[in-house]
PDB file of C-alpha atoms and ligand atoms in Angstrom:
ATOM      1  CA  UNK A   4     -87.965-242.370  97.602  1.00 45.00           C
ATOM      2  CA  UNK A   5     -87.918-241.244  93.827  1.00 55.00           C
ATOM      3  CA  UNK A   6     -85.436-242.513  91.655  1.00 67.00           C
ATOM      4  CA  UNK A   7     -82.059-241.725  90.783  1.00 87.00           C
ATOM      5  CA  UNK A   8     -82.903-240.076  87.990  1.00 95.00           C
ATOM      6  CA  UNK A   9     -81.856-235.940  87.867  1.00 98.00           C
ATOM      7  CA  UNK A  10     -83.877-233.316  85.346  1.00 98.00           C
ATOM      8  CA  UNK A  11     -82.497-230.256  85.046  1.00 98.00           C
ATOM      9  CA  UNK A  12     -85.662-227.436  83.873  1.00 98.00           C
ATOM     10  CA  UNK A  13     -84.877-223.970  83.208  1.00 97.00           C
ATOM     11  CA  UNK A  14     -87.262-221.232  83.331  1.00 97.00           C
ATOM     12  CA  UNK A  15     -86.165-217.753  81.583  1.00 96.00           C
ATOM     13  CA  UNK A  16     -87.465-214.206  82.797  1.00 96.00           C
ATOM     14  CA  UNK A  17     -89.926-213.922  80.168  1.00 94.00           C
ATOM     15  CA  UNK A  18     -91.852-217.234  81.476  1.00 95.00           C
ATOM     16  CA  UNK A  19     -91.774-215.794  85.236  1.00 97.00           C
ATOM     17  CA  UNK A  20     -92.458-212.278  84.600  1.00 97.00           C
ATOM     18  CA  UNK A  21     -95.827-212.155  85.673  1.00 97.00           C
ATOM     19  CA  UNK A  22     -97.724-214.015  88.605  1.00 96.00           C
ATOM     20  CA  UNK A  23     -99.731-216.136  86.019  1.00 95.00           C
ATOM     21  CA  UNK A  24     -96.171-216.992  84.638  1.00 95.00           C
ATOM     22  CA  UNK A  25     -95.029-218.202  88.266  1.00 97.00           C
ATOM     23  CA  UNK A  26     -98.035-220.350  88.305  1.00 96.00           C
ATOM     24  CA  UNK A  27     -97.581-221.708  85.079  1.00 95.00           C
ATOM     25  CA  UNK A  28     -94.150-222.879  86.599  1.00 97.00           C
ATOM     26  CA  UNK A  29     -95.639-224.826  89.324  1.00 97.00           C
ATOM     27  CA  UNK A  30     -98.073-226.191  86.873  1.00 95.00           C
ATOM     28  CA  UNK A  31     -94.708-227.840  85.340  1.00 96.00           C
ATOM     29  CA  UNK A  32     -93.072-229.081  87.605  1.00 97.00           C
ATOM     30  CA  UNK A  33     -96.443-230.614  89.554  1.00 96.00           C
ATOM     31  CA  UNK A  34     -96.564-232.828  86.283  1.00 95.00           C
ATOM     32  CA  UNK A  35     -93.166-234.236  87.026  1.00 96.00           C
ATOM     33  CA  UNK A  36     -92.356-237.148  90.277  1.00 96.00           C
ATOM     34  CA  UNK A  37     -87.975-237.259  89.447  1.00 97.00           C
ATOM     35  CA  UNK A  38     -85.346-235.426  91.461  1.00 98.00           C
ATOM     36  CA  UNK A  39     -85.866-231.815  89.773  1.00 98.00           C
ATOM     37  CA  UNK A  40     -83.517-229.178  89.499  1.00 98.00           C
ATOM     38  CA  UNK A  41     -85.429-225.522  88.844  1.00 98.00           C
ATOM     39  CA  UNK A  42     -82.984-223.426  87.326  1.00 98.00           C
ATOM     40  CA  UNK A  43     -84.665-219.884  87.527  1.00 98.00           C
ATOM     41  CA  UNK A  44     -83.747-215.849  85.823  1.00 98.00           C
ATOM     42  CA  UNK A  45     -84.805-212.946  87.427  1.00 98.00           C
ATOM     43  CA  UNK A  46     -88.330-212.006  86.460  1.00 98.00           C
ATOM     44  CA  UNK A  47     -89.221-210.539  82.990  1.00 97.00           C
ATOM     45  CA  UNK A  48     -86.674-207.423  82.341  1.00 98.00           C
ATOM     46  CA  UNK A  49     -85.105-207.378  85.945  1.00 98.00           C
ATOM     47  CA  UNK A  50     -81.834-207.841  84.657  1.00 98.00           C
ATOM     48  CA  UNK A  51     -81.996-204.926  82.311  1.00 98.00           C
ATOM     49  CA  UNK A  52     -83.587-202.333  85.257  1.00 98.00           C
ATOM     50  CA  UNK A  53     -80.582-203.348  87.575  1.00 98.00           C
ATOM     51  CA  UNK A  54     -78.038-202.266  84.590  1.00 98.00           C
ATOM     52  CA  UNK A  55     -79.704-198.878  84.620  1.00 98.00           C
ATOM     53  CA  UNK A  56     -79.642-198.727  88.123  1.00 98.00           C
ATOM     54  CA  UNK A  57     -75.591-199.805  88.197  1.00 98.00           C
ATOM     55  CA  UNK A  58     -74.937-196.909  85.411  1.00 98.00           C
ATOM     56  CA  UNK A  59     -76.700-193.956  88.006  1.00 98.00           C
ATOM     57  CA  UNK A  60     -75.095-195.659  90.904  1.00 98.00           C
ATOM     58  CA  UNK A  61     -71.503-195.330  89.078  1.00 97.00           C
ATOM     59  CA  UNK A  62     -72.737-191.799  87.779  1.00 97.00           C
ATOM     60  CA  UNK A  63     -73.370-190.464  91.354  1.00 96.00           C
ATOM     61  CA  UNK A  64     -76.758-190.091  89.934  1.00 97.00           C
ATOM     62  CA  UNK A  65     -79.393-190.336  93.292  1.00 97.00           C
ATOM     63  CA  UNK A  66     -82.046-190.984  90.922  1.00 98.00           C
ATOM     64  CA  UNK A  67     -81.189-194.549  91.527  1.00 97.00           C
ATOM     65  CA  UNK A  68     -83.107-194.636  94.711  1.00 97.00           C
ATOM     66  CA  UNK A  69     -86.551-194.356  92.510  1.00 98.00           C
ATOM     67  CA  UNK A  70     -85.601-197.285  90.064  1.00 98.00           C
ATOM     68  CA  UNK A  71     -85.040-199.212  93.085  1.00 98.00           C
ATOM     69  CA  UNK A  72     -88.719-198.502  94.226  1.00 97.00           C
ATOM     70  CA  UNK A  73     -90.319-199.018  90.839  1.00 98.00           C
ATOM     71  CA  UNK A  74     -88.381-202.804  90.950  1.00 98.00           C
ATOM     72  CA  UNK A  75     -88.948-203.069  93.873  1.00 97.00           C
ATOM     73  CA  UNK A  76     -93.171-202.576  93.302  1.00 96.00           C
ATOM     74  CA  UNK A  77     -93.449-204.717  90.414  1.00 97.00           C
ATOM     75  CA  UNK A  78     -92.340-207.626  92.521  1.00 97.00           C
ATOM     76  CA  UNK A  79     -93.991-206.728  95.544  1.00 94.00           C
ATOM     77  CA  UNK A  80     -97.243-207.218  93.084  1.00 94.00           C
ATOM     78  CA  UNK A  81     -96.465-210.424  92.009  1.00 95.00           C
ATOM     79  CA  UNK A  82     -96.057-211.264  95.800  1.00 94.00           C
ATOM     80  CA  UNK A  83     -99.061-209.711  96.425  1.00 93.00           C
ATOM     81  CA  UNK A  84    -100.585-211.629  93.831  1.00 94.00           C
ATOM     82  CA  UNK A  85     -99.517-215.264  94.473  1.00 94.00           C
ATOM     83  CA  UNK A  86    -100.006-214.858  97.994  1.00 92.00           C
ATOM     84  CA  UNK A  87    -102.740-214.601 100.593  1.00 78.00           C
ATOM     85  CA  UNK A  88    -102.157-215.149 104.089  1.00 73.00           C
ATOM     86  CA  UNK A  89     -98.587-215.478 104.299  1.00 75.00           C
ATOM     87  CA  UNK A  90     -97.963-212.309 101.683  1.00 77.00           C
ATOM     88  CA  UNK A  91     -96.891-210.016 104.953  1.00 79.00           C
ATOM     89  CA  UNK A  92     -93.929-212.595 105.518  1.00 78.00           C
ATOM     90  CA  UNK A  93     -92.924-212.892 101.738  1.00 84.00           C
ATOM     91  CA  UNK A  94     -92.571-209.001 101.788  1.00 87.00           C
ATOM     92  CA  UNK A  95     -90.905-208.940 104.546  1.00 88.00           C
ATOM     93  CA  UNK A  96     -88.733-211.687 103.168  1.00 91.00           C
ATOM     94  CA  UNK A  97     -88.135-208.985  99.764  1.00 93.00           C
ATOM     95  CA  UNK A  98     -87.464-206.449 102.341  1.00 94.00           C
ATOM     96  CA  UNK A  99     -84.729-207.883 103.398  1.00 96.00           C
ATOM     97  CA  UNK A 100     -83.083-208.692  99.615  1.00 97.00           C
ATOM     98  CA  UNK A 101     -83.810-205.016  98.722  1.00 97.00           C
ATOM     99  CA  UNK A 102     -82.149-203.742 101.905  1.00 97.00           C
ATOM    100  CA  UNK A 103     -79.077-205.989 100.944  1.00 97.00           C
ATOM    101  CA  UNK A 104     -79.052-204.030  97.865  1.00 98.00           C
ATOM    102  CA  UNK A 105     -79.356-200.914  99.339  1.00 96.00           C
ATOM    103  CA  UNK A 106     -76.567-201.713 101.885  1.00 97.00           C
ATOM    104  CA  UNK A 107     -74.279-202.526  99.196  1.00 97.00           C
ATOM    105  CA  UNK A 108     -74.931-199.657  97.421  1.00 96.00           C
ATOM    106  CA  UNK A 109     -74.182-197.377 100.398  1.00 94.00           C
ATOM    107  CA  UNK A 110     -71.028-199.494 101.850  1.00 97.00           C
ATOM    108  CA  UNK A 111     -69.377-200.108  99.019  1.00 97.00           C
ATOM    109  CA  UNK A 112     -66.146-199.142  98.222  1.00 97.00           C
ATOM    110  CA  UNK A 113     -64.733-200.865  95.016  1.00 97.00           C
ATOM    111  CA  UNK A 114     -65.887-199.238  92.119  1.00 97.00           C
ATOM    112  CA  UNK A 115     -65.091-201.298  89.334  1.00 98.00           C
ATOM    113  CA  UNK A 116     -67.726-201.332  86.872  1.00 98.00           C
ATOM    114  CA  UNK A 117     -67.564-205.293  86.386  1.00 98.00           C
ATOM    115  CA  UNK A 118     -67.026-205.595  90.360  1.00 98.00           C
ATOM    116  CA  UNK A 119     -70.015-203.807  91.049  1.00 98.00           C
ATOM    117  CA  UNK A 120     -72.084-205.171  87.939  1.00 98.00           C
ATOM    118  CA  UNK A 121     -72.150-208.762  89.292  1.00 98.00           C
ATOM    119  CA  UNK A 122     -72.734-207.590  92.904  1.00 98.00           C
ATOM    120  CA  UNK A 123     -75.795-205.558  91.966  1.00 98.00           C
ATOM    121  CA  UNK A 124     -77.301-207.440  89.159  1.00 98.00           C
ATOM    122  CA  UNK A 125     -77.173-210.864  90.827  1.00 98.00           C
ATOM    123  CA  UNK A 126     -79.962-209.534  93.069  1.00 98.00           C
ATOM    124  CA  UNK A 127     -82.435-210.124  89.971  1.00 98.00           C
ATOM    125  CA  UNK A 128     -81.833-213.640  90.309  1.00 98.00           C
ATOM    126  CA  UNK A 129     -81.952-214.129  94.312  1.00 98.00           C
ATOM    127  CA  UNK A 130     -85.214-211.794  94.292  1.00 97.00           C
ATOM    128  CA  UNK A 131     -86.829-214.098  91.937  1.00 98.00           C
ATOM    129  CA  UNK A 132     -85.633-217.309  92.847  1.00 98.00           C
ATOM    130  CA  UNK A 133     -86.498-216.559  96.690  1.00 96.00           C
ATOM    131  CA  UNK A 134     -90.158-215.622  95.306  1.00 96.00           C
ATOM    132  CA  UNK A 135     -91.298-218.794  93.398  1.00 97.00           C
ATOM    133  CA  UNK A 136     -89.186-221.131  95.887  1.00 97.00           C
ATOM    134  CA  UNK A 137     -91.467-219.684  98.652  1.00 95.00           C
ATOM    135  CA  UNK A 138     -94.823-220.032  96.188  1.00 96.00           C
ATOM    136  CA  UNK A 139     -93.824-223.407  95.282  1.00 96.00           C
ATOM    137  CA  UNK A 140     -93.304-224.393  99.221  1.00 95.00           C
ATOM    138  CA  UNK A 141     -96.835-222.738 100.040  1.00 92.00           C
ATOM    139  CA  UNK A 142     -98.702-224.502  97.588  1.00 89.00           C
ATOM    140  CA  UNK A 143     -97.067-228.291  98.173  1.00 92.00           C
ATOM    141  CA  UNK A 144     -94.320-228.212  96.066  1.00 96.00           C
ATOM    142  CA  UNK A 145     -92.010-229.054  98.626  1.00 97.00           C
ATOM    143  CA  UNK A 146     -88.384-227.667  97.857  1.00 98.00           C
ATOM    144  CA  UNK A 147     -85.270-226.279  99.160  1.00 98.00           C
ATOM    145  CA  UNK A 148     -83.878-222.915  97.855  1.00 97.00           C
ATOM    146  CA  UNK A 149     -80.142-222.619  96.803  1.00 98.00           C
ATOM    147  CA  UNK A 150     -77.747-220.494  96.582  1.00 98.00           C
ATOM    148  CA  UNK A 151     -76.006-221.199  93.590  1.00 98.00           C
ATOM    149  CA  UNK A 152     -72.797-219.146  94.616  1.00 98.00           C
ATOM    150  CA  UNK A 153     -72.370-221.760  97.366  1.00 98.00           C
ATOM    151  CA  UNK A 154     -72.041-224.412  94.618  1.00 97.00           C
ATOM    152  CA  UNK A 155     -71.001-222.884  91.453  1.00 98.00           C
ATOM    153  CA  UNK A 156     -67.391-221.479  91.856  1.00 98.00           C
ATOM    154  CA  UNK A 157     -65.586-219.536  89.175  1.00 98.00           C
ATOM    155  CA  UNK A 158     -62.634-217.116  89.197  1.00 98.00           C
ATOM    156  CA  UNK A 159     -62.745-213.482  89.795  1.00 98.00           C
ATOM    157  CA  UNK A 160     -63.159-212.660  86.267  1.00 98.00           C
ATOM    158  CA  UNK A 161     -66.507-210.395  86.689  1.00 98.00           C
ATOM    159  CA  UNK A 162     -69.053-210.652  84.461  1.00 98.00           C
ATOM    160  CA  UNK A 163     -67.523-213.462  82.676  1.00 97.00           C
ATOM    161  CA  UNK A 164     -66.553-216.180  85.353  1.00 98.00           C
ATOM    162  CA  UNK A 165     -64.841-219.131  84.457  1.00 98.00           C
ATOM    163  CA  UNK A 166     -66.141-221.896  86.068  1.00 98.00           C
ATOM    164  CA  UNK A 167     -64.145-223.850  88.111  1.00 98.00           C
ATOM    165  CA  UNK A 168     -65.395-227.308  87.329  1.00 97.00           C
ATOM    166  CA  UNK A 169     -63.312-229.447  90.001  1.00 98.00           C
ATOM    167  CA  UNK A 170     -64.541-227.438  93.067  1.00 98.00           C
ATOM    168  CA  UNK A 171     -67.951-226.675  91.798  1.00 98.00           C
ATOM    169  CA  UNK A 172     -68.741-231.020  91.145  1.00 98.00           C
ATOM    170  CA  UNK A 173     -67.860-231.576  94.886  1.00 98.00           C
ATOM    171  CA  UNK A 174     -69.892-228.714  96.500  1.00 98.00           C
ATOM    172  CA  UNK A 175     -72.531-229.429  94.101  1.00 98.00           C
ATOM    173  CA  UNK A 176     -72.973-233.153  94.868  1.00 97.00           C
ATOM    174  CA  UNK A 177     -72.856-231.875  98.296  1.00 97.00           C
ATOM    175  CA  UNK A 178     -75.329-229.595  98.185  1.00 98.00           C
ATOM    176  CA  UNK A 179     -77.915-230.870  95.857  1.00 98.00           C
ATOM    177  CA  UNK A 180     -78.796-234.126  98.061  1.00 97.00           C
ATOM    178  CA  UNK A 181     -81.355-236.245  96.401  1.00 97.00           C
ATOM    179  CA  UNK A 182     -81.726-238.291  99.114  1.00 95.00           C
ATOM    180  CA  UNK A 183     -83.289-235.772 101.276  1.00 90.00           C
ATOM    181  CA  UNK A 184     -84.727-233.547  98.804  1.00 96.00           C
ATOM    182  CA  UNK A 185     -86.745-234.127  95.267  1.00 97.00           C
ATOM    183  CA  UNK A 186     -86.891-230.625  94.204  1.00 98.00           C
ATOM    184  CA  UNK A 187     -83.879-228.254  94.513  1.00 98.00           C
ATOM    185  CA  UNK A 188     -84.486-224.354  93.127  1.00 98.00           C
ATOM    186  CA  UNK A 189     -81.581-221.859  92.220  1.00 98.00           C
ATOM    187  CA  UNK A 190     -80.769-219.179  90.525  1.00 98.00           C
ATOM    188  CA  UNK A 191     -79.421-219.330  87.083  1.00 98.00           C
ATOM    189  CA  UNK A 192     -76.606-216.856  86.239  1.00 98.00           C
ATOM    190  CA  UNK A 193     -74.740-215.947  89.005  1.00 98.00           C
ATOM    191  CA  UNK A 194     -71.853-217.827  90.553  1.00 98.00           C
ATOM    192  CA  UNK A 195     -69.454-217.305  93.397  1.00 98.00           C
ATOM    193  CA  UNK A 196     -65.470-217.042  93.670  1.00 98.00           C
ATOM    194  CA  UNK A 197     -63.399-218.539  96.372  1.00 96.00           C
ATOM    195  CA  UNK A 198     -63.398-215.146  98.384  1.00 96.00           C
ATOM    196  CA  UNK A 199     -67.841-215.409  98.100  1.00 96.00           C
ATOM    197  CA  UNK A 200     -67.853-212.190  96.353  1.00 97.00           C
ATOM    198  CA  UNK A 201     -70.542-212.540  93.434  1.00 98.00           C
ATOM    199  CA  UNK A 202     -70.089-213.572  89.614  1.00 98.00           C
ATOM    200  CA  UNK A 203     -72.346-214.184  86.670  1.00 98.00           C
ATOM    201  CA  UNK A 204     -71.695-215.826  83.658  1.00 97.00           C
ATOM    202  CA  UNK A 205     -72.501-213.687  80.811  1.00 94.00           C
ATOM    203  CA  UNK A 206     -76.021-212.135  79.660  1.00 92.00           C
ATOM    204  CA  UNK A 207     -78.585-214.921  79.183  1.00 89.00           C
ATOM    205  CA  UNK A 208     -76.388-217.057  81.454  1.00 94.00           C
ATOM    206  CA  UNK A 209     -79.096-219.023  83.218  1.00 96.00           C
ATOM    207  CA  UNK A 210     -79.237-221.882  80.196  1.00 95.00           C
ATOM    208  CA  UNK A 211     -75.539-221.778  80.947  1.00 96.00           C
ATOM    209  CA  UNK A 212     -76.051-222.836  84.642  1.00 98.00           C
ATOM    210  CA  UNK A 213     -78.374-225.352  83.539  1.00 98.00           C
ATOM    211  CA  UNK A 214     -76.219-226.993  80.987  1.00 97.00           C
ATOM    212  CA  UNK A 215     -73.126-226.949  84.238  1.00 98.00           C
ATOM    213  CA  UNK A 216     -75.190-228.352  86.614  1.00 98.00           C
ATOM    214  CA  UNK A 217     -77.061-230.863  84.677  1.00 98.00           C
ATOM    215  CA  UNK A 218     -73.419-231.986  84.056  1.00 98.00           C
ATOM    216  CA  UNK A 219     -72.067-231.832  87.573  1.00 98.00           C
ATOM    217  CA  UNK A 220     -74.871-233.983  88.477  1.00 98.00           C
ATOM    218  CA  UNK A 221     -74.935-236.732  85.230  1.00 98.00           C
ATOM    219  CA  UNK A 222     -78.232-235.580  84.910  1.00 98.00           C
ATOM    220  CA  UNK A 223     -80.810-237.315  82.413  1.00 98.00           C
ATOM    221  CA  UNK A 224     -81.853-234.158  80.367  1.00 97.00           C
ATOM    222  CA  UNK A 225     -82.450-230.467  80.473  1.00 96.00           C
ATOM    223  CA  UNK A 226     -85.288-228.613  79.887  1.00 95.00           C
ATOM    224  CA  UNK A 227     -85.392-225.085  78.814  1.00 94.00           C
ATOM    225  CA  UNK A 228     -89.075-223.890  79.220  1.00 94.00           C
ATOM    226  CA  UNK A 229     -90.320-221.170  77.064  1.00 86.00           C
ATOM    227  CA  UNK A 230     -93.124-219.884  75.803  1.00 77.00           C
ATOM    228  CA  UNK A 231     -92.640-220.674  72.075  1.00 74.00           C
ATOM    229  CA  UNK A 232     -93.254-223.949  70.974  1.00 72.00           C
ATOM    230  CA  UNK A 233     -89.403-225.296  70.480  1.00 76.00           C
ATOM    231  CA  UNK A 234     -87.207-224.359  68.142  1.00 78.00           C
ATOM    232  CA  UNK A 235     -88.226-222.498  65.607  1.00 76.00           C
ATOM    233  CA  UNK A 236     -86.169-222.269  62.543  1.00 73.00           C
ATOM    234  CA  UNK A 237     -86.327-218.074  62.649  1.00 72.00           C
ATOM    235  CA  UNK A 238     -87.263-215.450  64.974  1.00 72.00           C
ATOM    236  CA  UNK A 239     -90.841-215.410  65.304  1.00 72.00           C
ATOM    237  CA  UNK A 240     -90.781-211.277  65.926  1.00 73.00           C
ATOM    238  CA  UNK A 241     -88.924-210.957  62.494  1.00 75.00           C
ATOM    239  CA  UNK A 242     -90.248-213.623  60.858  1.00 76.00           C
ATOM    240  CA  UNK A 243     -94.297-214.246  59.855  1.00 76.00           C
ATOM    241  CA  UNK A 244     -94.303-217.525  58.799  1.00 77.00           C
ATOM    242  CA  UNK A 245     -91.896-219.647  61.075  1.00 78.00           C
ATOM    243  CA  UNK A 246     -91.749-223.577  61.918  1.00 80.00           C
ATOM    244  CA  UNK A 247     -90.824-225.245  64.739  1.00 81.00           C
ATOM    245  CA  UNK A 248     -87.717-228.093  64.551  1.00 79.00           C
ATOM    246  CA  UNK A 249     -88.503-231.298  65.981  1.00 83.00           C
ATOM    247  CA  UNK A 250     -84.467-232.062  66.156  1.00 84.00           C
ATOM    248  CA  UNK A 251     -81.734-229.743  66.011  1.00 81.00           C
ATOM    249  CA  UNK A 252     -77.676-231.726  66.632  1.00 82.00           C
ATOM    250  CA  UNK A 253     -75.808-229.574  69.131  1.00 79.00           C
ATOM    251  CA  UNK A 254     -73.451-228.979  66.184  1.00 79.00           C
ATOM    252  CA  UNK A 255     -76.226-226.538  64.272  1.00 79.00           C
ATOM    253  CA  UNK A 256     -77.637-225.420  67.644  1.00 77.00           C
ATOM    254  CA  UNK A 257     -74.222-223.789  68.050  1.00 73.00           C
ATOM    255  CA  UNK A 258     -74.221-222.644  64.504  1.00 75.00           C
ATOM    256  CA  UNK A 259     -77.752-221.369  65.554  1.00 71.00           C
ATOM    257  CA  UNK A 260     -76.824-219.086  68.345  1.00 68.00           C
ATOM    258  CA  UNK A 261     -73.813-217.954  66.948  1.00 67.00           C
ATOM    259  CA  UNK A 262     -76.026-216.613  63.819  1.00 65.00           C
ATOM    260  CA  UNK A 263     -78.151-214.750  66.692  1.00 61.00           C
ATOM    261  CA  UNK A 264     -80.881-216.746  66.802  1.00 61.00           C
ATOM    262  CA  UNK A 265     -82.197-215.992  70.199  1.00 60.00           C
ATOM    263  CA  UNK A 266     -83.078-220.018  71.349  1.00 64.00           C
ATOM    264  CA  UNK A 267     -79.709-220.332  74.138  1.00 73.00           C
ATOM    265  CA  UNK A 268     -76.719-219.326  75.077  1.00 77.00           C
ATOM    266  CA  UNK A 269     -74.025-220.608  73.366  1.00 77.00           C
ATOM    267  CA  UNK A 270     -71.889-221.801  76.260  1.00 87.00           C
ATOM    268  CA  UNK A 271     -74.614-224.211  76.959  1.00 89.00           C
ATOM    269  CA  UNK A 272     -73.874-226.551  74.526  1.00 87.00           C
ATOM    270  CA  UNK A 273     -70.528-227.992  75.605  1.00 90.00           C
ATOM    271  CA  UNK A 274     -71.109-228.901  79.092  1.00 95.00           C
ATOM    272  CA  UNK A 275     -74.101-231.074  78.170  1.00 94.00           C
ATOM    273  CA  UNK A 276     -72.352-232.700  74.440  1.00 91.00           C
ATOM    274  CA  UNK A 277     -69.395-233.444  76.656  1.00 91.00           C
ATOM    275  CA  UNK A 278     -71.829-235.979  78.800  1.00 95.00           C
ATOM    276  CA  UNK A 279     -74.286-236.291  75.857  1.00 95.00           C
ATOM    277  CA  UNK A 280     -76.848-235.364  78.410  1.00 96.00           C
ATOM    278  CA  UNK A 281     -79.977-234.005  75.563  1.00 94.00           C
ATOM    279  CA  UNK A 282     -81.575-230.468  75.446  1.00 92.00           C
ATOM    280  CA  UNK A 283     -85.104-229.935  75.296  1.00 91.00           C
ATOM    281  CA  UNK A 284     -86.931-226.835  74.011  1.00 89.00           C
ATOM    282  CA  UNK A 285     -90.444-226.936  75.220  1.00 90.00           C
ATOM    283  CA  UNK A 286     -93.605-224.662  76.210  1.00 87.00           C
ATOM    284  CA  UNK A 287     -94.470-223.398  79.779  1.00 84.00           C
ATOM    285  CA  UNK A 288     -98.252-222.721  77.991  1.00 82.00           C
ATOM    286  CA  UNK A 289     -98.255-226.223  76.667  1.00 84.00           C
ATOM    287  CA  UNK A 290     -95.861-228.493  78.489  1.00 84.00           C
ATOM    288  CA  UNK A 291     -97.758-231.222  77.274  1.00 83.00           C
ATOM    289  CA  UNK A 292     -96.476-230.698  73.676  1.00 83.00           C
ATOM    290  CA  UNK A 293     -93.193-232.128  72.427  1.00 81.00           C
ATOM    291  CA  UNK A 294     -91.374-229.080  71.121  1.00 84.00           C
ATOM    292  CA  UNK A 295     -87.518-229.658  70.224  1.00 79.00           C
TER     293      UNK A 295
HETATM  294  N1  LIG B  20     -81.142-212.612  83.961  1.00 69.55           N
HETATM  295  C1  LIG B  20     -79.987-212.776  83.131  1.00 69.55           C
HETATM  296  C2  LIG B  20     -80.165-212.019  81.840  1.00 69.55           C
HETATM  297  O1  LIG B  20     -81.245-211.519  81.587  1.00 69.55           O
HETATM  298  C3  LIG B  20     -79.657-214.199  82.864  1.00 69.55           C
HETATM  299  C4  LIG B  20     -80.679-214.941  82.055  1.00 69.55           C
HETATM  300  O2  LIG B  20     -81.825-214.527  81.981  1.00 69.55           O
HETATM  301  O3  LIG B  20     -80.343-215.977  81.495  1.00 69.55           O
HETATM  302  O4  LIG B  20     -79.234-211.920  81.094  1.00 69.55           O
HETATM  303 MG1   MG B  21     -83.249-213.291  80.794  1.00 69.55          MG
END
């Protein structure tokens, strides 16, 4: 048995939005032998497609049905692409997510545009999550898949849940259970209220779910992997000439994401300086690097 030792990694849409980018994750966490938790966003600009999909849906505009299809097809090609001989299962197993959505979208009946945002969005996550838990299990990476709305409980406050720390810490010891399991995957994100009706926890939430659960479960670091370097003391898209920080105090990482600076969410920071449990920055391209 592995020690007791708990990492939390994150991986980001942009670093699983493309097969290649769901292998690179496996290439990751293969280099690792501690109790793992895989913290995971929906693939590449998911989030953003099921928005516009919401927006019709509210509008009464049909048109919806195609933006389904079109998300639908671009991960039904990375399925295609990771898999072989099991690919006709692992569509079948996205048949059944997208159907979910599709029921939703017929049955329901509240139409509160925060309501229905967190119902419908939170899909990007579960589709993604279900996807490289099932590569990961075909290719040796033994691991079990969970549903982080089973474990992270917040209020009904849509779009914005507030986590519920007490409940959360005893289903979350429950459920992630190092002594049967080394590697536990889930979705970052999304949450779930007493009543199990859906949550998420702001845009770009999924650092956020890392930071709470590395805390729940005292865990030794966190890991957010990316693909720049670390750190870097601008944004590289605005910037020509930027450098990467070798140490950055949680005090100017808030300062950092409060100035924009696209590195994480700013409600990331307290869970993890409460426990003093460290943040690291690194590369998916070159994990072997030692980025921030
Ligand atoms: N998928 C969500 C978003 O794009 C959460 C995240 O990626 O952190 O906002
Ligand atoms: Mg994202």
């Amino acid at each position: 048995m592995s020690s007791g030792i708990v990492k939390v990694f994150k991986f980001g849409g942009a670093s699983v939005r493309s097969a290649e980018g769901v292998r690179n994750l496996a290439n990751v966490i293969n280099r690792y032998s501690e109790n793992l938790v895989v913290v995971v966003s929906a693939m590449g600009k998911t989030t953003n497609a099921l928005e516009i999909i919401l927006a019709k849906y509210l509008d009464n505009d049909l048109s919806y049905a195609v933006n389904i299809a079109s998300l639908k097809k671009y991960h039904l090609d990375i399925v295609n692409e990771l898999f072989n001989r099991i690919k006709d299962l692992e569509e079948r197993n996205l048949d059944l997510l997208f159907t979910d959505l599709e029921t939703f979208i017929k049955t329901n009946k509240n139409f509160d545009y925060n309501f229905c945002y967190d119902q419908i969005v939170s899909f990007g996550e579960l589709i993604s999550t279900t996807i490289v838990s099932a590569y990961l299990n075909t290719f040796g990476l033994d691991n079990t898949w969970v549903d982080a709305r089973n474990c992270i409980k917040s209020d009904a406050t849509y779009r914005e849940g507030n986590v519920d720390y007490k409940t959360s810490l005893t289903l979350t010891k429950q459920i992630f259970d190092f002594t049967h399991e080394r590697v536990f995957l889930t979705q970052g994100f999304i949450a779930g209220t007493q009543l199990n009706t859906t949550t998420t926890l702001g845009r770009e939430g999924s650092d956020y779910t890392a930071a709470i659960l590395a805390n729940l479960l005292d865990a030794e670091d966190v890991t957010i992997w990316k693909d720049v370097e670390g750190v870097l003391n601008a944004d590289p898209k605005l910037f020509k000439k930027t450098c990467k920080l070798d140490f950055v105090s949680f005090q100017e990482a808030i300062e950092l994401a409060y100035c924009g600076a696209q590195i994480i969410h700013p409600k990331t920071i307290k869970p993890l300086q409460n426990k003093k449990i460290p943040l690291y920055v690194k590369s998916f391209i070159h994990p072997e690097a030692i980025g921030t």
